[in-house]
XYZ file of C-alpha atoms in Angstrom:
755
model
C 0.000 0.000 0.000
C 0.870 3.571 -0.063
C 2.659 5.931 2.252
C -0.435 8.113 2.185
C -4.159 7.645 2.177
C -4.563 7.864 -1.598
C -2.646 4.645 -1.966
C -3.621 1.166 -1.118
C -3.898 -0.348 2.322
C -0.616 -2.023 3.145
C 1.510 1.078 2.791
C -1.044 3.122 4.708
C -0.589 0.629 7.506
C 3.194 0.922 7.252
C 2.681 4.643 7.755
C 0.806 3.879 10.964
C 3.828 1.874 12.119
C 6.199 4.666 11.150
C 4.170 7.117 13.209
C 4.623 4.958 16.324
C 8.004 5.165 18.633
C -5.755 -22.081 -15.593
C -8.395 -23.602 -17.517
C -12.128 -24.082 -16.868
C -11.654 -27.838 -16.982
C -9.009 -27.632 -14.317
C -11.329 -25.603 -12.134
C -14.155 -28.088 -12.553
C -11.858 -30.898 -11.495
C -10.833 -28.943 -8.419
C -14.482 -28.530 -7.509
C -15.119 -32.273 -7.263
C -11.824 -33.928 -6.447
C -11.247 -34.820 -2.836
C -8.358 -37.018 -1.777
C -9.212 -36.570 1.888
C -12.454 -35.990 3.746
C -13.207 -32.435 4.756
C -11.631 -31.643 8.147
C -14.382 -31.345 10.707
C -14.240 -29.243 13.852
C -16.083 -30.676 16.833
C -18.794 -28.334 17.976
C -18.703 -26.038 14.942
C -22.300 -25.527 13.835
C -22.287 -23.222 10.817
C -25.677 -24.275 9.512
C -28.162 -27.081 9.542
C -27.180 -27.680 5.927
C -24.023 -28.430 3.989
C -21.927 -25.312 4.736
C -18.985 -26.504 6.818
C -16.364 -23.907 5.899
C -16.370 -20.185 5.112
C -13.592 -18.501 3.133
C -13.820 -14.731 2.714
C -11.191 -13.075 0.489
C -10.928 -9.348 -0.102
C -8.579 -7.907 -2.714
C -7.193 -4.436 -2.584
C -8.074 -2.467 -5.728
C -8.606 -5.354 -8.136
C -10.910 -4.810 -11.091
C -13.461 -6.759 -13.092
C -13.731 -4.029 -15.735
C -10.842 -3.008 -17.941
C -8.790 0.081 -17.155
C -7.497 0.045 -20.718
C -9.918 -1.357 -23.332
C -7.040 -3.159 -25.034
C -5.713 -4.800 -21.871
C -7.530 -7.646 -20.092
C -8.827 -6.667 -16.673
C -7.348 -7.904 -13.406
C -9.878 -10.733 -13.078
C -9.497 -11.638 -16.744
C -5.790 -12.132 -16.043
C -6.658 -14.491 -13.158
C -8.709 -17.076 -15.080
C -8.502 -19.728 -12.367
C -10.302 -17.389 -9.993
C -12.644 -15.870 -12.567
C -13.702 -19.252 -13.951
C -14.157 -20.680 -10.473
C -16.575 -17.872 -9.601
C -18.515 -17.777 -12.863
C -18.701 -21.551 -13.412
C -19.655 -22.520 -9.877
C -21.608 -19.548 -8.548
C -22.484 -15.912 -9.163
C -20.218 -12.973 -9.901
C -22.106 -9.742 -9.225
C -20.472 -6.898 -11.144
C -22.820 -4.067 -10.151
C -21.640 -3.951 -6.550
C -20.767 -0.584 -4.972
C -18.392 0.680 -2.360
C -19.126 3.169 0.422
C -18.115 6.783 0.905
C -15.381 7.581 1.461
C -14.222 4.742 -0.761
C -10.997 3.573 0.836
C -9.479 0.281 1.863
C -10.429 0.456 5.540
C -13.969 1.713 4.955
C -14.603 -0.750 2.130
C -13.355 -3.787 4.022
C -14.990 -2.873 7.317
C -18.378 -2.252 5.712
C -18.336 -5.715 4.164
C -17.142 -7.280 7.449
C -19.848 -5.660 9.556
C -22.740 -5.038 7.155
C -22.729 -1.440 8.386
C -22.324 1.866 6.622
C -19.388 3.961 7.861
C -21.611 6.035 10.146
C -22.213 2.874 12.216
C -18.767 1.237 12.068
C -16.670 4.355 12.530
C -14.499 4.738 9.436
C -16.334 7.566 7.742
C -13.053 8.930 6.399
C -10.314 6.345 5.918
C -7.546 5.043 5.724
C -6.666 7.844 8.123
C -8.646 10.689 9.609
C -8.480 13.658 11.958
C -10.432 14.349 15.114
C -10.779 17.489 17.195
C -9.088 17.554 20.582
C -10.903 19.280 23.466
C -9.012 22.434 22.378
C -10.654 22.100 18.903
C -7.304 21.385 17.231
C -7.345 18.560 14.640
C -5.333 15.470 15.608
C -4.208 12.653 13.303
C -5.375 9.067 13.672
C -5.308 5.950 11.515
C -8.209 3.661 10.658
C -5.984 0.591 10.889
C -6.034 -0.438 14.544
C -7.121 -3.541 16.398
C -10.888 -3.795 16.781
C -11.081 -2.464 20.351
C -8.494 0.348 20.089
C -9.374 3.957 20.845
C -9.347 6.969 18.549
C -6.544 8.423 20.660
C -4.571 5.259 21.228
C -1.545 7.216 22.456
C -3.009 8.796 25.594
C -6.758 8.157 25.557
C -7.330 11.696 26.841
C -8.026 13.594 23.614
C -10.703 11.159 22.389
C -11.512 8.103 24.474
C -14.140 6.694 22.112
C -13.473 3.498 20.125
C -11.867 3.795 16.698
C -14.554 1.313 15.605
C -17.483 3.302 16.996
C -21.072 2.062 16.848
C -24.525 3.163 17.960
C -24.512 4.862 21.349
C -20.746 5.474 21.076
C -20.053 1.817 21.850
C -17.457 -0.417 20.202
C -18.731 -1.808 16.891
C -19.704 -5.492 17.255
C -16.918 -7.765 16.044
C -17.465 -9.877 12.895
C -16.090 -13.104 14.339
C -18.571 -13.318 17.226
C -21.436 -15.286 15.558
C -18.893 -17.842 14.332
C -17.039 -18.343 17.620
C -20.324 -18.524 19.515
C -21.308 -21.288 17.101
C -18.204 -23.219 18.149
C -16.097 -22.329 15.086
C -12.501 -21.106 15.184
C -12.140 -17.902 13.159
C -8.857 -17.018 11.443
C -7.759 -13.639 10.145
C -4.986 -12.981 7.639
C -4.157 -9.289 7.046
C -7.851 -8.292 7.050
C -8.514 -4.849 8.488
C -8.609 -4.626 12.295
C -9.420 -8.259 13.127
C -5.725 -8.926 13.840
C -3.179 -6.622 15.434
C -2.418 -3.797 13.010
C 0.669 -2.253 14.582
C 3.259 -2.699 17.307
C 2.064 0.225 19.414
C 3.201 0.107 23.040
C 1.432 3.227 24.308
C -1.286 2.868 26.940
C -3.856 1.918 24.304
C -1.613 0.562 21.507
C -2.217 -2.800 19.874
C 0.516 -4.598 21.848
C -0.680 -3.106 25.130
C -4.295 -4.027 24.416
C -3.554 -7.619 23.361
C -0.714 -8.633 25.678
C -0.576 -6.034 28.440
C 1.971 -3.392 29.316
C 5.163 -4.991 30.591
C 4.473 -8.427 29.101
C 7.309 -10.223 27.248
C 5.542 -9.551 23.946
C 5.174 -5.863 24.807
C 8.878 -5.728 25.667
C 9.675 -7.367 22.318
C 7.774 -4.578 20.592
C 9.523 -1.857 22.615
C 12.897 -3.229 21.547
C 11.788 -3.724 17.950
C 10.388 -0.212 17.656
C 13.689 1.191 18.938
C 15.813 -0.670 16.376
C 17.125 1.127 13.260
C 14.638 1.444 10.418
C 15.025 -1.110 7.638
C 16.639 -3.766 9.829
C 15.564 -7.264 10.795
C 15.392 -6.187 14.416
C 12.945 -3.398 13.520
C 10.757 -5.878 11.642
C 10.777 -8.566 14.335
C 7.691 -7.519 16.315
C 5.717 -6.924 13.113
C 6.684 -10.377 11.862
C 5.822 -12.086 15.145
C 2.652 -10.353 16.321
C 0.896 -8.338 13.596
C -1.413 -9.353 10.751
C -2.247 -12.958 11.756
C -4.757 -14.071 14.401
C -7.200 -16.774 15.425
C -10.294 -15.947 17.465
C -11.052 -19.199 19.186
C -14.359 -20.988 19.443
C -16.657 -21.126 22.412
C -15.165 -23.528 24.931
C -11.597 -22.790 23.884
C -11.397 -24.186 20.368
C -7.896 -24.375 18.984
C -6.686 -22.193 21.872
C -7.328 -25.107 24.229
C -6.232 -27.953 21.940
C -2.863 -28.408 23.645
C -0.770 -26.967 26.469
C 1.275 -24.767 24.134
C -1.783 -23.105 22.655
C -3.277 -22.596 26.105
C -0.075 -20.870 27.204
C 0.081 -18.704 24.090
C -3.557 -17.598 23.998
C -4.793 -14.324 25.438
C -8.253 -13.052 26.436
C -10.370 -11.990 23.452
C -11.814 -8.868 25.070
C -14.962 -7.326 23.588
C -16.461 -5.406 26.521
C -19.230 -3.742 24.476
C -20.331 -6.846 22.564
C -24.138 -7.215 22.571
C -25.036 -10.148 24.780
C -21.594 -10.253 26.387
C -18.413 -12.036 25.336
C -16.571 -13.230 28.419
C -14.227 -16.205 28.594
C -13.173 -16.282 24.938
C -9.505 -16.560 23.931
C -7.429 -15.615 20.895
C -4.011 -16.292 19.416
C -2.355 -13.088 18.217
C 0.503 -13.140 15.723
C 2.324 -15.694 13.620
C 4.623 -16.512 16.540
C 1.659 -18.201 18.238
C -0.670 -18.981 15.325
C 1.883 -20.811 13.179
C 2.657 -23.597 15.686
C -1.079 -23.921 16.392
C -1.914 -24.591 12.731
C 1.229 -26.679 12.117
C 1.374 -28.760 15.305
C 4.477 -30.887 15.663
C 6.494 -28.924 13.096
C 9.747 -27.770 14.711
C 10.727 -24.125 14.668
C 13.616 -23.037 12.506
C 16.856 -22.262 14.381
C 16.411 -18.912 16.155
C 13.154 -18.516 14.247
C 9.458 -19.348 14.247
C 7.490 -22.295 12.920
C 6.970 -21.709 9.197
C 3.753 -21.722 7.167
C 4.239 -22.404 3.467
C 2.854 -20.380 0.603
C 0.964 -21.996 -2.269
C 4.235 -22.902 -4.004
C 5.543 -24.727 -0.926
C 8.082 -22.079 0.111
C 8.040 -20.652 3.655
C 6.206 -17.383 4.183
C 8.786 -14.978 5.582
C 9.391 -11.311 6.147
C 11.930 -9.519 3.892
C 14.730 -10.683 6.186
C 13.919 -14.387 5.920
C 12.221 -14.779 9.291
C 9.141 -16.996 9.172
C 5.900 -15.259 10.076
C 3.848 -12.345 8.857
C 5.384 -11.052 5.611
C 4.079 -7.480 5.981
C 0.909 -5.920 4.604
C 2.582 -4.986 1.342
C 3.561 -8.630 0.922
C 0.106 -10.083 1.507
C 0.563 -11.490 -1.989
C -1.878 -14.118 -3.182
C 0.588 -16.963 -2.632
C 1.265 -15.886 0.969
C -2.300 -15.099 1.980
C -3.768 -18.198 0.344
C -1.057 -20.363 1.876
C -2.109 -19.181 5.324
C -5.813 -19.635 4.563
C -5.302 -23.195 3.348
C -3.153 -24.078 6.365
C -5.745 -22.685 8.773
C -8.588 -24.527 7.066
C -6.662 -27.817 7.123
C -5.820 -27.353 10.811
C -9.378 -26.940 12.053
C -10.037 -23.236 11.530
C -13.115 -23.507 9.304
C -13.793 -19.764 9.018
C -11.028 -17.633 7.493
C -11.097 -13.975 6.486
C -8.127 -12.841 4.411
C -6.769 -9.869 2.468
C -4.705 -9.869 -0.747
C -2.450 -6.947 -1.678
C -2.974 -4.635 -4.617
C -1.685 -6.153 -7.845
C -1.233 -2.642 -9.256
C 1.694 -1.941 -6.921
C 5.177 -3.156 -7.692
C 5.916 -5.159 -4.564
C 9.682 -4.809 -4.537
C 10.218 -4.503 -0.797
C 8.249 -4.171 2.393
C 10.478 -1.448 3.759
C 11.343 1.761 1.895
C 15.011 2.661 2.047
C 17.412 5.055 0.321
C 18.766 2.090 -1.627
C 15.335 1.479 -3.095
C 14.172 4.821 -4.553
C 11.458 3.137 -6.629
C 9.531 1.930 -3.590
C 6.637 1.997 -3.842
C 5.929 2.255 -7.526
C 2.615 1.902 -9.284
C 2.362 -0.128 -12.473
C 0.124 0.642 -15.422
C -2.345 -1.597 -17.295
C -0.442 -4.086 -19.416
C 2.959 -3.271 -17.915
C 5.307 -6.258 -17.790
C 5.682 -6.415 -13.996
C 1.941 -5.931 -13.519
C 1.152 -8.784 -15.939
C 3.709 -11.012 -14.245
C 2.230 -10.273 -10.847
C -1.287 -11.163 -11.991
C 0.067 -14.369 -13.525
C 1.621 -15.212 -10.163
C -1.699 -14.458 -8.463
C -3.493 -16.760 -10.903
C -0.954 -19.531 -10.284
C -1.538 -19.129 -6.554
C -5.298 -19.557 -6.984
C -4.815 -22.653 -9.134
C -2.663 -24.224 -6.427
C -5.016 -23.020 -3.675
C -8.147 -24.587 -5.145
C -6.306 -27.837 -5.821
C -4.873 -27.964 -2.310
C -8.259 -27.320 -0.719
C -9.900 -29.982 -2.852
C -7.234 -32.493 -1.848
C -8.326 -31.884 1.737
C -12.017 -32.201 0.963
C -12.728 -28.462 1.067
C -14.799 -27.798 -2.034
C -17.675 -25.768 -3.425
C -19.987 -28.511 -2.131
C -19.253 -27.789 1.536
C -17.581 -24.381 1.542
C -18.958 -20.884 1.153
C -16.489 -18.796 -0.862
C -16.990 -15.024 -0.772
C -14.550 -12.999 -2.869
C -14.623 -9.252 -3.398
C -12.492 -6.096 -3.545
C -12.460 -3.244 -1.069
C -12.842 -0.600 -3.771
C -12.271 0.295 -7.368
C -9.564 2.778 -8.258
C -9.161 5.339 -11.021
C -6.076 4.924 -13.188
C -4.228 8.246 -13.495
C -1.964 8.074 -16.510
C -1.603 7.985 -20.239
C -1.566 5.118 -22.701
C 1.488 2.914 -22.558
C 3.838 2.269 -25.460
C 3.600 -1.218 -26.968
C 6.652 -3.421 -26.492
C 7.858 -6.388 -28.605
C 6.760 -8.838 -25.888
C 3.190 -7.515 -25.985
C 3.443 -5.512 -22.782
C 3.118 -1.748 -22.411
C 5.774 0.620 -21.096
C 5.183 3.823 -19.139
C 7.224 6.868 -18.202
C 8.123 6.351 -14.541
C 9.568 9.702 -13.520
C 8.349 12.801 -11.740
C 6.976 15.237 -14.272
C 6.159 18.931 -13.905
C 4.997 21.741 -16.135
C 4.205 25.441 -16.040
C 1.488 26.626 -18.415
C 1.536 23.803 -20.941
C 1.986 20.073 -20.439
C 5.553 18.867 -20.567
C 4.875 15.234 -19.780
C 5.128 12.378 -22.284
C 1.921 10.797 -23.525
C 2.731 7.551 -21.713
C 3.310 9.298 -18.372
C 1.941 7.517 -15.307
C 1.105 8.994 -11.927
C -1.293 11.050 -9.844
C -1.346 14.816 -10.326
C -0.247 16.396 -7.048
C -1.979 19.610 -6.086
C -0.872 21.866 -3.234
C -4.265 23.258 -2.230
C -2.772 25.706 0.274
C -0.907 27.526 -2.482
C -4.142 27.866 -4.447
C -6.132 29.490 -1.638
C -6.250 33.222 -0.868
C -3.879 34.607 1.784
C -5.478 34.661 5.202
C -7.514 31.497 4.710
C -8.183 29.714 8.001
C -5.845 26.942 9.135
C -6.979 23.377 8.576
C -5.865 19.773 8.550
C -6.442 17.696 5.454
C -7.056 14.058 4.649
C -4.865 13.952 1.554
C -6.766 12.369 -1.276
C -8.725 13.018 -4.463
C -11.625 13.503 -2.027
C -9.787 15.526 0.644
C -11.803 16.053 3.812
C -11.021 19.321 5.657
C -10.965 19.820 9.441
C -10.823 23.589 10.017
C -9.136 24.685 13.216
C -11.571 25.643 15.944
C -14.322 23.354 14.616
C -16.436 26.303 13.376
C -20.168 25.967 12.854
C -21.096 25.135 9.274
C -22.721 28.567 8.798
C -19.624 30.460 9.937
C -18.904 33.052 7.185
C -15.147 32.390 7.232
C -15.772 28.680 6.748
C -18.348 29.365 4.035
C -15.825 31.501 2.141
C -13.192 28.764 2.413
C -15.647 26.250 0.932
C -16.334 28.533 -2.035
C -12.620 29.215 -2.474
C -11.870 25.496 -2.577
C -14.627 24.885 -5.121
C -13.185 27.723 -7.202
C -9.672 26.266 -7.473
C -8.449 25.772 -11.057
C -5.415 23.830 -12.239
C -4.065 21.947 -15.239
C -4.742 18.229 -15.423
C -2.399 17.276 -18.278
C -4.265 14.034 -18.867
C -7.331 16.059 -19.840
C -6.268 19.496 -21.085
C -3.497 22.060 -21.422
C -5.689 24.778 -19.906
C -6.606 25.407 -16.259
C -10.004 24.032 -15.290
C -11.959 23.430 -12.054
C -10.365 20.766 -9.872
C -13.429 19.944 -7.775
C -16.689 18.522 -9.087
C -18.774 18.331 -5.904
C -18.759 19.154 -2.201
C -20.642 18.346 0.978
C -20.502 20.037 4.359
C -21.779 18.396 7.527
C -25.380 18.335 6.257
C -24.485 16.477 3.064
C -21.980 14.283 4.896
C -24.802 12.985 7.069
C -26.854 12.077 4.000
C -23.889 10.081 2.648
C -23.233 8.199 5.943
C -20.041 10.195 6.550
C -20.817 11.248 10.137
C -20.429 8.672 12.898
C -21.260 8.610 16.605
C -18.094 10.522 17.505
C -18.748 14.252 16.896
C -15.033 15.035 17.213
C -14.356 13.227 13.924
C -16.816 15.109 11.691
C -14.994 16.923 8.868
C -15.872 20.571 8.233
C -16.464 19.701 4.567
C -15.404 17.240 1.891
C -14.876 18.151 -1.776
C -14.647 15.573 -4.570
C -12.074 16.233 -7.288
C -11.300 14.998 -10.756
C -9.704 11.700 -9.720
C -6.397 12.330 -11.503
C -5.627 14.738 -8.649
C -4.068 13.951 -5.315
C -4.799 16.969 -3.136
C -2.522 17.873 -0.256
C -2.098 20.896 1.989
C 1.627 21.391 1.418
C 4.344 20.483 -1.154
C 5.649 19.010 -3.263
C 6.522 22.092 -5.272
C 7.149 21.514 -8.967
C 7.901 23.760 -11.907
C 8.715 27.473 -11.785
C 5.630 28.303 -9.754
C 5.152 26.587 -6.424
C 1.410 26.412 -6.986
C 1.784 24.265 -10.103
C 1.139 20.551 -9.685
C 3.497 17.756 -10.585
C 3.005 14.096 -11.447
C 4.308 11.619 -8.884
C 4.939 8.355 -10.680
C 4.965 6.325 -7.465
C 1.184 6.631 -7.158
C -1.239 6.164 -10.032
C -4.418 4.638 -8.595
C -6.851 7.029 -6.908
C -9.748 6.058 -4.664
C -12.108 7.764 -2.245
C -13.910 9.669 -4.963
C -17.302 9.442 -6.691
C -16.540 8.350 -10.264
C -18.096 5.105 -11.583
C -14.758 3.307 -11.894
C -14.183 3.975 -8.182
C -17.723 3.415 -6.972
C -18.458 0.210 -8.921
C -17.132 -3.059 -7.577
C -17.722 -6.806 -7.781
C -18.710 -9.664 -5.478
C -18.244 -13.371 -6.132
C -20.231 -16.081 -4.317
C -19.700 -19.838 -4.590
C -20.928 -22.621 -2.357
C -23.969 -24.479 -1.024
C -27.117 -22.468 -1.607
C -25.558 -20.088 -4.152
C -27.136 -19.956 -7.599
C -24.966 -20.775 -10.606
C -25.765 -17.583 -12.467
C -22.341 -16.802 -13.914
C -22.029 -13.051 -14.295
C -24.850 -10.931 -12.895
C -24.396 -7.362 -14.104
C -27.946 -6.223 -13.321
C -28.476 -6.621 -9.584
C -27.594 -3.365 -7.834
C -25.827 -4.093 -4.569
C -23.205 -2.675 -2.247
C -20.689 -3.721 0.386
C -23.126 -3.765 3.297
C -24.995 -6.689 1.707
C -21.987 -9.012 1.941
C -22.417 -9.637 5.663
C -26.129 -10.407 5.625
C -25.778 -12.714 2.635
C -22.882 -14.640 4.166
C -24.636 -15.141 7.484
C -27.870 -16.231 5.827
C -26.009 -18.885 3.834
C -24.065 -19.984 6.934
C -27.200 -20.190 9.082
C -26.023 -17.589 11.603
C -27.122 -14.103 12.671
C -25.731 -10.958 14.263
C -26.905 -9.428 17.527
C -27.568 -6.118 15.808
C -29.520 -4.865 12.822
C -27.447 -4.883 9.645
C -27.624 -1.998 7.195
C -27.423 -4.470 4.323
C -29.884 -6.999 2.957
C -29.671 -10.660 1.966
C -29.046 -10.930 -1.776
C -31.839 -13.397 -2.471
C -31.231 -12.822 -6.185
C -28.092 -14.982 -5.860
C -29.438 -17.678 -3.497
C -31.317 -20.839 -4.411
C -34.883 -20.757 -3.161
C -34.439 -24.045 -1.302
C -31.647 -22.449 0.742
C -33.856 -19.578 1.923
C -36.162 -19.509 4.936
C -39.862 -19.348 4.178
C -39.920 -15.731 5.368
C -37.637 -14.799 2.436
C -39.631 -16.875 -0.034
C -43.022 -15.447 0.791
C -43.758 -12.143 -0.934
C -40.560 -12.568 -2.978
C -41.523 -10.065 -5.672
C -42.363 -7.390 -3.125
C -39.250 -8.215 -1.129
C -37.090 -7.645 -4.199
C -38.808 -4.348 -4.994
C -38.378 -3.236 -1.400
C -34.687 -4.144 -1.485
C -34.133 -2.097 -4.620
C -36.001 0.912 -3.205
C -34.141 0.629 0.104
C -30.721 0.607 -1.540
C -31.452 3.510 -3.843
C -32.636 5.628 -0.933
C -30.017 4.548 1.632
C -26.762 3.568 -0.097
C -24.177 6.313 -0.507
C -24.028 5.682 -4.250
C -27.763 5.207 -4.581
C -29.889 7.744 -6.444
C -30.875 9.601 -3.252
C -27.277 10.084 -2.105
C -25.988 11.206 -5.491
C -28.859 13.656 -5.969
C -28.296 15.177 -2.548
C -24.592 15.437 -3.359
C -25.528 17.511 -6.404
C -27.881 19.654 -4.332
C -25.249 20.117 -1.634
C -22.711 21.291 -4.214
C -25.155 23.913 -5.443
C -25.799 25.058 -1.881
C -22.152 25.284 -0.828
C -21.181 27.097 -4.026
C -23.900 29.732 -3.659
C -23.178 33.278 -2.438
C -26.613 34.903 -2.337
C -27.395 37.750 0.108
C -27.579 36.477 3.702
C -26.641 33.057 2.304
C -30.336 32.501 1.648
C -29.857 29.978 -1.160
C -27.458 27.931 0.978
C -29.813 27.977 3.954
C -32.823 26.939 1.884
C -31.137 24.021 0.114
C -29.402 22.791 3.264
C -32.696 22.854 5.153
C -34.265 20.716 2.424
C -31.351 18.270 2.540
C -31.659 17.996 6.322
C -35.380 17.326 6.130
C -35.017 14.723 3.394
C -32.203 12.978 5.254
C -34.211 12.844 8.472
C -37.140 11.278 6.616
C -34.763 8.890 4.838
C -33.160 7.776 8.080
C -36.546 7.071 9.663
C -37.749 5.118 6.627
C -34.478 3.225 6.201
C -34.560 2.229 9.860
C -38.017 0.695 9.455
C -37.134 -1.105 6.228
C -33.847 -2.592 7.395
C -35.467 -3.803 10.619
C -38.102 -5.618 8.568
C -35.519 -7.040 6.144
C -33.382 -8.303 9.034
C -36.418 -9.833 10.745
C -37.406 -11.643 7.556
C -33.869 -12.926 6.968
C -32.911 -14.001 10.474
C -35.996 -14.143 12.714
C -38.513 -15.888 10.470
C -40.871 -12.900 10.389
C -42.618 -12.697 7.051
C -42.854 -9.325 5.380
C -46.105 -7.412 5.731
C -47.134 -6.988 2.096
C -49.168 -3.831 2.530
C -46.602 -2.209 4.806
C -43.820 -3.043 2.334
C -45.716 -1.475 -0.549
C -46.264 1.666 1.528
C -42.528 1.814 2.255
C -41.742 1.452 -1.454
C -44.059 4.348 -2.215
C -42.409 6.470 0.484
C -38.943 5.625 -0.847
C -39.939 6.553 -4.390
C -41.365 9.826 -3.121
C -38.079 10.619 -1.389
C -36.174 9.770 -4.564
C -38.382 12.095 -6.601
C -37.994 14.945 -4.125
C -34.209 14.515 -3.914
C -34.017 14.500 -7.705
C -36.070 17.684 -7.907
C -33.835 19.357 -5.339
C -30.743 18.356 -7.315
C -32.245 19.830 -10.473
C -32.985 23.122 -8.724
């Protein structure tokens, strides 16, 4: 991932650390071959039916659609995965991410079934919050599930980073599985394993192991070692990125004396219904011997888990254990998933790194000036990386099948956290069929000076573009850069209102589009519009003053770099070429693959409109489990065989489908309601009528519509959850009334957008 929030996830997580002291036939054969019976876990009750295993895989920034019409898409270049999904289940290609569309927010919405306003990461992968003195403070989204916003002192904001209704900790996604007696494994997936080696009062190591523990002392020593050394990496390798949340009664944590000694309390003090007595294994140092019992440790090293090629998974210094978030390559992640499944961990959630990044090293150093470096569509290293990913999936499916883990007893859920916009020109064709790009910083003055095959985001120093005397602010650097203005002024404050208009009025040259200056920002919301788009959570200190949405070629920052003869001119940074967080279709539109018992074999479904919050409900319905809270998403009955559904989801099916469509369009961030109110908000914020009358009128309408939407959405999602998980059939007449109300809201939002 990237060293900043515009990049992918793994490098954003490294930043958090730095801030601390085949063929279709082959696939078909994999689906039926089984040299060994499926490993069973005593006491694990996933469903009354055939689902015995759950495998959830989330890619970072991996695309179904083509970024270059002449270059096969990411999934097209992984045919073993693509064919497995389309031949054995349903691949939904009209899925949508959340706002703001980033790695943390995208993953956590699919893990919880909650929009960002109910799981906390309304701006991610990092965000700011106001201290009691109203001064913005930096925080990262990537923390262990129970960490605080202010994990350094706990005094500036003592609320959970993962904040839920009533300012409680968001319910954890592993709980229904462990309560059902199933061990739950996590590999690199956001916030369900330790995310950093923080040793402050509320850091990950302190929370998991306790201040003063041997593990905590390991992290203190590791954090003090020189950057780029094996000693600095040791605590990351041993304790971060890998975990097992153990089943009720102890599960794998109690399977032998070593695991008992290595396990730690799995504390979830705010969990609905309580969660006392559960244990967890944190880190490869303790997970690896648990899933490879009897395998001796390497000299002065850990027990090793092998990747899909049979080689040990190691950090960049050859030490067995967690390879680093940037090296959550398919072969490493899938190797861990397979090993967990074979060892009696039937539920595994795992993350796979961005194939668009050139994964040359996990640790930037002066000797490696190209780290990180984005690759363009069709570039040789990018193609090779996708080939390696495809090889890993071929080996993964074969290995699972040889252990009796197949589509007949396993629910496979595969998705991506977000889509990204490619910022760059067309590559130059090479003799080997690949494309080559210009990987160098590029700047210009009044006319473009960059080659046509240039690659990279267009950096924009927003501070240099604003009038002198503009108020001070902190910025979430991105193509959708949220602003926290010092002092946390009221949204109607005239100084703040002028800053909003000044930001919307910024012009610059995007050399990928034109040689002339043009508006940078396409849309904007202040706190009223942010609420409509689920961008305000239960922690008022985290609410941004406003959020503009730019042309996605831009990466907006509040200072440097300075390029060209004029410090206000942008430059192209070739290290970063994939922008997310914004509102364009290539960013908003995603995909979701489902395979397993109860899933229809529909191939590609490009019609069903869905979004990330539906992943959770659909998975639990297929697994026969339920959450102890109301999900924001709905069960995707379009992709489930009727015989696998409860009667309450079969009755009134036509009305249920219509209600689901209306609900999503009125409640999802990228639904019609949200996008129309975004347009209306932009018109309001941009206005400068006497006494700000136009602004006040439009904002009042947005507030009223959002209040009505929230009330309606609350009623609908309660009914959808009751039908899916409590056996309560839908009330036909009530549902039709809700559909009418939703359509009325959509019409009124559309009229407001049109002015």
